[in-house]
PDB file of C-alpha atoms in Angstrom:
ATOM      1  CA  MET A   1      -0.007  -0.009  -0.004  1.00 61.00           C
ATOM      2  CA  LEU A   2       2.860   2.364   0.845  1.00 64.00           C
ATOM      3  CA  MET A   3       4.394   1.810  -2.605  1.00 57.00           C
ATOM      4  CA  VAL A   4       1.126   2.679  -4.337  1.00 59.00           C
ATOM      5  CA  LEU A   5       0.801   5.793  -2.181  1.00 66.00           C
ATOM      6  CA  CYS A   6       4.387   6.869  -2.981  1.00 61.00           C
ATOM      7  CA  GLY A   7       3.839   6.191  -6.665  1.00 63.00           C
ATOM      8  CA  SER A   8       0.638   8.216  -6.574  1.00 69.00           C
ATOM      9  CA  VAL A   9       2.365  11.179  -4.968  1.00 68.00           C
ATOM     10  CA  LEU A  10       5.227  11.032  -7.460  1.00 67.00           C
ATOM     11  CA  ALA A  11       2.819  10.609 -10.360  1.00 64.00           C
ATOM     12  CA  ALA A  12       0.834  13.641  -9.202  1.00 71.00           C
ATOM     13  CA  GLY A  13       4.068  15.644  -9.086  1.00 71.00           C
ATOM     14  CA  LEU A  14       4.980  14.527 -12.593  1.00 67.00           C
ATOM     15  CA  SER A  15       1.532  15.398 -13.828  1.00 67.00           C
ATOM     16  CA  ALA A  16       1.806  18.877 -12.292  1.00 72.00           C
ATOM     17  CA  THR A  17       5.019  19.486 -14.233  1.00 76.00           C
ATOM     18  CA  GLY A  18       3.196  18.918 -17.481  1.00 74.00           C
ATOM     19  CA  ILE A  19       4.402  15.405 -18.355  1.00 72.00           C
ATOM     20  CA  SER A  20       1.926  13.533 -20.574  1.00 72.00           C
ATOM     21  CA  GLY A  21      -0.838  11.446 -19.046  1.00 72.00           C
ATOM     22  CA  LYS A  22       0.461   8.259 -20.691  1.00 75.00           C
ATOM     23  CA  ALA A  23       3.907   8.669 -19.147  1.00 69.00           C
ATOM     24  CA  VAL A  24       2.396   9.351 -15.716  1.00 64.00           C
ATOM     25  CA  ALA A  25       0.140   6.290 -16.074  1.00 72.00           C
ATOM     26  CA  ALA A  26       3.108   4.114 -17.045  1.00 71.00           C
ATOM     27  CA  PHE A  27       5.096   5.440 -14.067  1.00 63.00           C
ATOM     28  CA  LEU A  28       2.217   4.738 -11.685  1.00 67.00           C
ATOM     29  CA  SER A  29       1.680   1.242 -13.093  1.00 71.00           C
ATOM     30  CA  VAL A  30       5.296   0.378 -12.272  1.00 70.00           C
ATOM     31  CA  PHE A  31       4.621   1.179  -8.613  1.00 61.00           C
ATOM     32  CA  VAL A  32       1.396  -0.827  -8.629  1.00 67.00           C
ATOM     33  CA  VAL A  33       3.211  -3.872 -10.053  1.00 65.00           C
ATOM     34  CA  LEU A  34       6.049  -3.505  -7.510  1.00 63.00           C
ATOM     35  CA  ALA A  35       3.502  -3.244  -4.700  1.00 63.00           C
ATOM     36  CA  GLY A  36       1.693  -6.366  -5.934  1.00 61.00           C
ATOM     37  CA  VAL A  37       4.837  -8.437  -6.233  1.00 53.00           C
ATOM     38  CA  ASN A  38       6.080  -7.413  -2.809  1.00 53.00           C
ATOM     39  CA  SER A  39       2.721  -7.807  -1.158  1.00 56.00           C
ATOM     40  CA  PRO A  40       2.106 -10.598   1.347  1.00 52.00           C
ATOM     41  CA  LEU A  41      -1.154 -11.148  -0.559  1.00 59.00           C
ATOM     42  CA  LEU A  42       0.877 -12.910  -3.286  1.00 65.00           C
ATOM     43  CA  PHE A  43       1.592 -15.701  -0.811  1.00 65.00           C
ATOM     44  CA  PRO A  44      -0.727 -18.281   0.715  1.00 76.00           C
ATOM     45  CA  ARG A  45      -1.972 -17.345   4.191  1.00 85.00           C
ATOM     46  CA  SER A  46       0.833 -17.657   6.728  1.00 91.00           C
ATOM     47  CA  ILE A  47       0.474 -19.685   9.892  1.00 96.00           C
ATOM     48  CA  GLY A  48       2.655 -19.878  12.964  1.00 97.00           C
ATOM     49  CA  ALA A  49       5.810 -21.956  12.907  1.00 97.00           C
ATOM     50  CA  LEU A  50       4.615 -24.373  15.603  1.00 97.00           C
ATOM     51  CA  GLU A  51       1.332 -24.995  13.766  1.00 97.00           C
ATOM     52  CA  ALA A  52       3.185 -25.427  10.449  1.00 97.00           C
ATOM     53  CA  GLN A  53       5.535 -27.960  12.024  1.00 97.00           C
ATOM     54  CA  ARG A  54       2.614 -29.845  13.556  1.00 97.00           C
ATOM     55  CA  ARG A  55       0.787 -29.984  10.219  1.00 96.00           C
ATOM     56  CA  SER A  56       3.953 -31.010   8.388  1.00 96.00           C
ATOM     57  CA  VAL A  57       4.416 -34.006  10.673  1.00 95.00           C
ATOM     58  CA  ILE A  58       0.870 -35.096   9.908  1.00 95.00           C
ATOM     59  CA  ASP A  59       0.750 -34.548   6.153  1.00 94.00           C
ATOM     60  CA  GLY A  60       4.451 -34.604   5.157  1.00 94.00           C
ATOM     61  CA  ARG A  61       4.223 -31.302   3.320  1.00 95.00           C
ATOM     62  CA  PRO A  62       7.125 -28.802   3.382  1.00 97.00           C
ATOM     63  CA  VAL A  63       7.222 -25.790   5.664  1.00 98.00           C
ATOM     64  CA  VAL A  64       8.358 -22.662   3.787  1.00 98.00           C
ATOM     65  CA  TYR A  65       9.776 -19.818   5.871  1.00 98.00           C
ATOM     66  CA  TRP A  66       9.622 -16.490   3.999  1.00 97.00           C
ATOM     67  CA  ARG A  67       9.402 -12.715   4.445  1.00 95.00           C
ATOM     68  CA  PRO A  68       7.767  -9.971   2.407  1.00 91.00           C
ATOM     69  CA  GLY A  69       9.994  -8.259  -0.161  1.00 89.00           C
ATOM     70  CA  CYS A  70      12.395 -11.194  -0.537  1.00 94.00           C
ATOM     71  CA  LYS A  71      13.035 -11.654  -4.265  1.00 95.00           C
ATOM     72  CA  TYR A  72      13.981 -15.289  -3.765  1.00 97.00           C
ATOM     73  CA  CYS A  73      10.751 -15.963  -1.880  1.00 95.00           C
ATOM     74  CA  ILE A  74       8.799 -14.252  -4.672  1.00 93.00           C
ATOM     75  CA  ARG A  75      10.609 -16.389  -7.258  1.00 95.00           C
ATOM     76  CA  LEU A  76       9.796 -19.572  -5.313  1.00 96.00           C
ATOM     77  CA  ARG A  77       6.139 -18.577  -4.894  1.00 94.00           C
ATOM     78  CA  ILE A  78       5.673 -17.715  -8.560  1.00 92.00           C
ATOM     79  CA  ARG A  79       7.473 -20.822  -9.839  1.00 95.00           C
ATOM     80  CA  LEU A  80       5.440 -23.094  -7.553  1.00 94.00           C
ATOM     81  CA  GLY A  81       2.261 -21.802  -9.096  1.00 91.00           C
ATOM     82  CA  ARG A  82      -0.951 -23.314  -7.763  1.00 88.00           C
ATOM     83  CA  SER A  83       0.932 -25.973  -5.843  1.00 91.00           C
ATOM     84  CA  ALA A  84       2.236 -23.262  -3.487  1.00 92.00           C
ATOM     85  CA  SER A  85      -0.938 -23.451  -1.463  1.00 91.00           C
ATOM     86  CA  ARG A  86      -0.102 -27.040  -0.530  1.00 94.00           C
ATOM     87  CA  ALA A  87       2.958 -25.964   1.500  1.00 96.00           C
ATOM     88  CA  HIS A  88       2.800 -24.503   4.992  1.00 97.00           C
ATOM     89  CA  TRP A  89       4.017 -20.882   4.749  1.00 97.00           C
ATOM     90  CA  VAL A  90       5.437 -19.022   7.746  1.00 98.00           C
ATOM     91  CA  ASN A  91       6.199 -15.278   7.578  1.00 97.00           C
ATOM     92  CA  ILE A  92       9.256 -14.855   9.782  1.00 98.00           C
ATOM     93  CA  TRP A  93       8.504 -11.145  10.267  1.00 97.00           C
ATOM     94  CA  GLN A  94       5.185 -12.038  11.890  1.00 96.00           C
ATOM     95  CA  ASP A  95       6.296 -15.122  13.842  1.00 98.00           C
ATOM     96  CA  PRO A  96       9.265 -14.992  16.241  1.00 98.00           C
ATOM     97  CA  ALA A  97       9.328 -18.797  16.486  1.00 98.00           C
ATOM     98  CA  GLY A  98       9.594 -18.948  12.699  1.00 98.00           C
ATOM     99  CA  ALA A  99      12.481 -16.477  12.710  1.00 98.00           C
ATOM    100  CA  ALA A 100      14.211 -18.549  15.383  1.00 98.00           C
ATOM    101  CA  ALA A 101      13.767 -21.727  13.329  1.00 98.00           C
ATOM    102  CA  VAL A 102      15.340 -20.045  10.313  1.00 98.00           C
ATOM    103  CA  ARG A 103      18.273 -18.734  12.368  1.00 98.00           C
ATOM    104  CA  ALA A 104      18.810 -22.228  13.800  1.00 97.00           C
ATOM    105  CA  ALA A 105      18.933 -23.713  10.278  1.00 97.00           C
ATOM    106  CA  ASN A 106      21.204 -21.013   8.830  1.00 97.00           C
ATOM    107  CA  ASN A 107      24.015 -20.381  11.335  1.00 97.00           C
ATOM    108  CA  GLY A 108      22.198 -17.492  13.006  1.00 97.00           C
ATOM    109  CA  ASN A 109      21.140 -15.812   9.778  1.00 97.00           C
ATOM    110  CA  GLU A 110      17.553 -15.137   8.732  1.00 97.00           C
ATOM    111  CA  THR A 111      18.095 -16.459   5.198  1.00 97.00           C
ATOM    112  CA  VAL A 112      14.880 -17.087   3.297  1.00 97.00           C
ATOM    113  CA  PRO A 113      13.313 -18.935   1.731  1.00 98.00           C
ATOM    114  CA  THR A 114      14.209 -21.796   4.021  1.00 98.00           C
ATOM    115  CA  VAL A 115      12.206 -24.933   3.352  1.00 98.00           C
ATOM    116  CA  ILE A 116      11.962 -27.723   5.934  1.00 97.00           C
ATOM    117  CA  VAL A 117      11.161 -31.189   4.643  1.00 96.00           C
ATOM    118  CA  ALA A 118      11.228 -34.133   7.102  1.00 92.00           C
ATOM    119  CA  ASP A 119      13.090 -32.003   9.689  1.00 93.00           C
ATOM    120  CA  GLN A 120      15.848 -31.210   7.137  1.00 96.00           C
ATOM    121  CA  PRO A 121      16.378 -27.516   6.252  1.00 97.00           C
ATOM    122  CA  HIS A 122      17.039 -26.453   2.666  1.00 98.00           C
ATOM    123  CA  THR A 123      18.010 -22.851   2.103  1.00 98.00           C
ATOM    124  CA  ASN A 124      16.836 -21.227  -1.129  1.00 97.00           C
ATOM    125  CA  PRO A 125      16.108 -24.558  -2.820  1.00 97.00           C
ATOM    126  CA  ASP A 126      15.300 -24.931  -6.498  1.00 97.00           C
ATOM    127  CA  PRO A 127      11.550 -24.393  -6.993  1.00 97.00           C
ATOM    128  CA  ALA A 128      11.306 -27.591  -9.049  1.00 96.00           C
ATOM    129  CA  TRP A 129      12.720 -29.539  -6.096  1.00 96.00           C
ATOM    130  CA  VAL A 130      10.110 -28.009  -3.781  1.00 96.00           C
ATOM    131  CA  ARG A 131       7.317 -28.753  -6.301  1.00 95.00           C
ATOM    132  CA  ASP A 132       8.465 -32.406  -6.354  1.00 94.00           C
ATOM    133  CA  ARG A 133       8.234 -32.550  -2.577  1.00 92.00           C
ATOM    134  CA  LEU A 134       4.712 -31.094  -2.713  1.00 92.00           C
ATOM    135  CA  SER A 135       3.704 -33.705  -5.314  1.00 85.00           C
ATOM    136  CA  SER A 136       5.142 -36.604  -3.364  1.00 77.00           C
ATOM    137  CA  SER A 137       3.260 -35.575  -0.183  1.00 67.00           C
ATOM    138  CA  ALA A 138      -0.129 -35.870  -1.919  1.00 57.00           C
TER     139      ALA A 138
END
């Protein structure tokens, strides 16, 4: 939302200087796209780390630790397509237990995406590999 607001303010300023409406619209659309890609709405609904771990034990599906704005998380989410909703997603900026799990798996660093499959952490794994894990847990 903040990106759209900033883009709107800048677009209004450009418009006031006499720049064409098409150029202003193109400029604003860039901010709208950036806001959409960086939005948590792009991701399946996050749950807490403890709940994600509990569900993963039951259904065998991966737990994906992520944070908004992470280009590698966005890449993973987009490349997983519809199968992304099958994973258990944990936003480490909203869940301190999730952030702690990521630090434990990455030598104290909050490196995301970190995917946990069968209690084994995988940092920034290939999306095809994650998709295979989602398919095999069906």
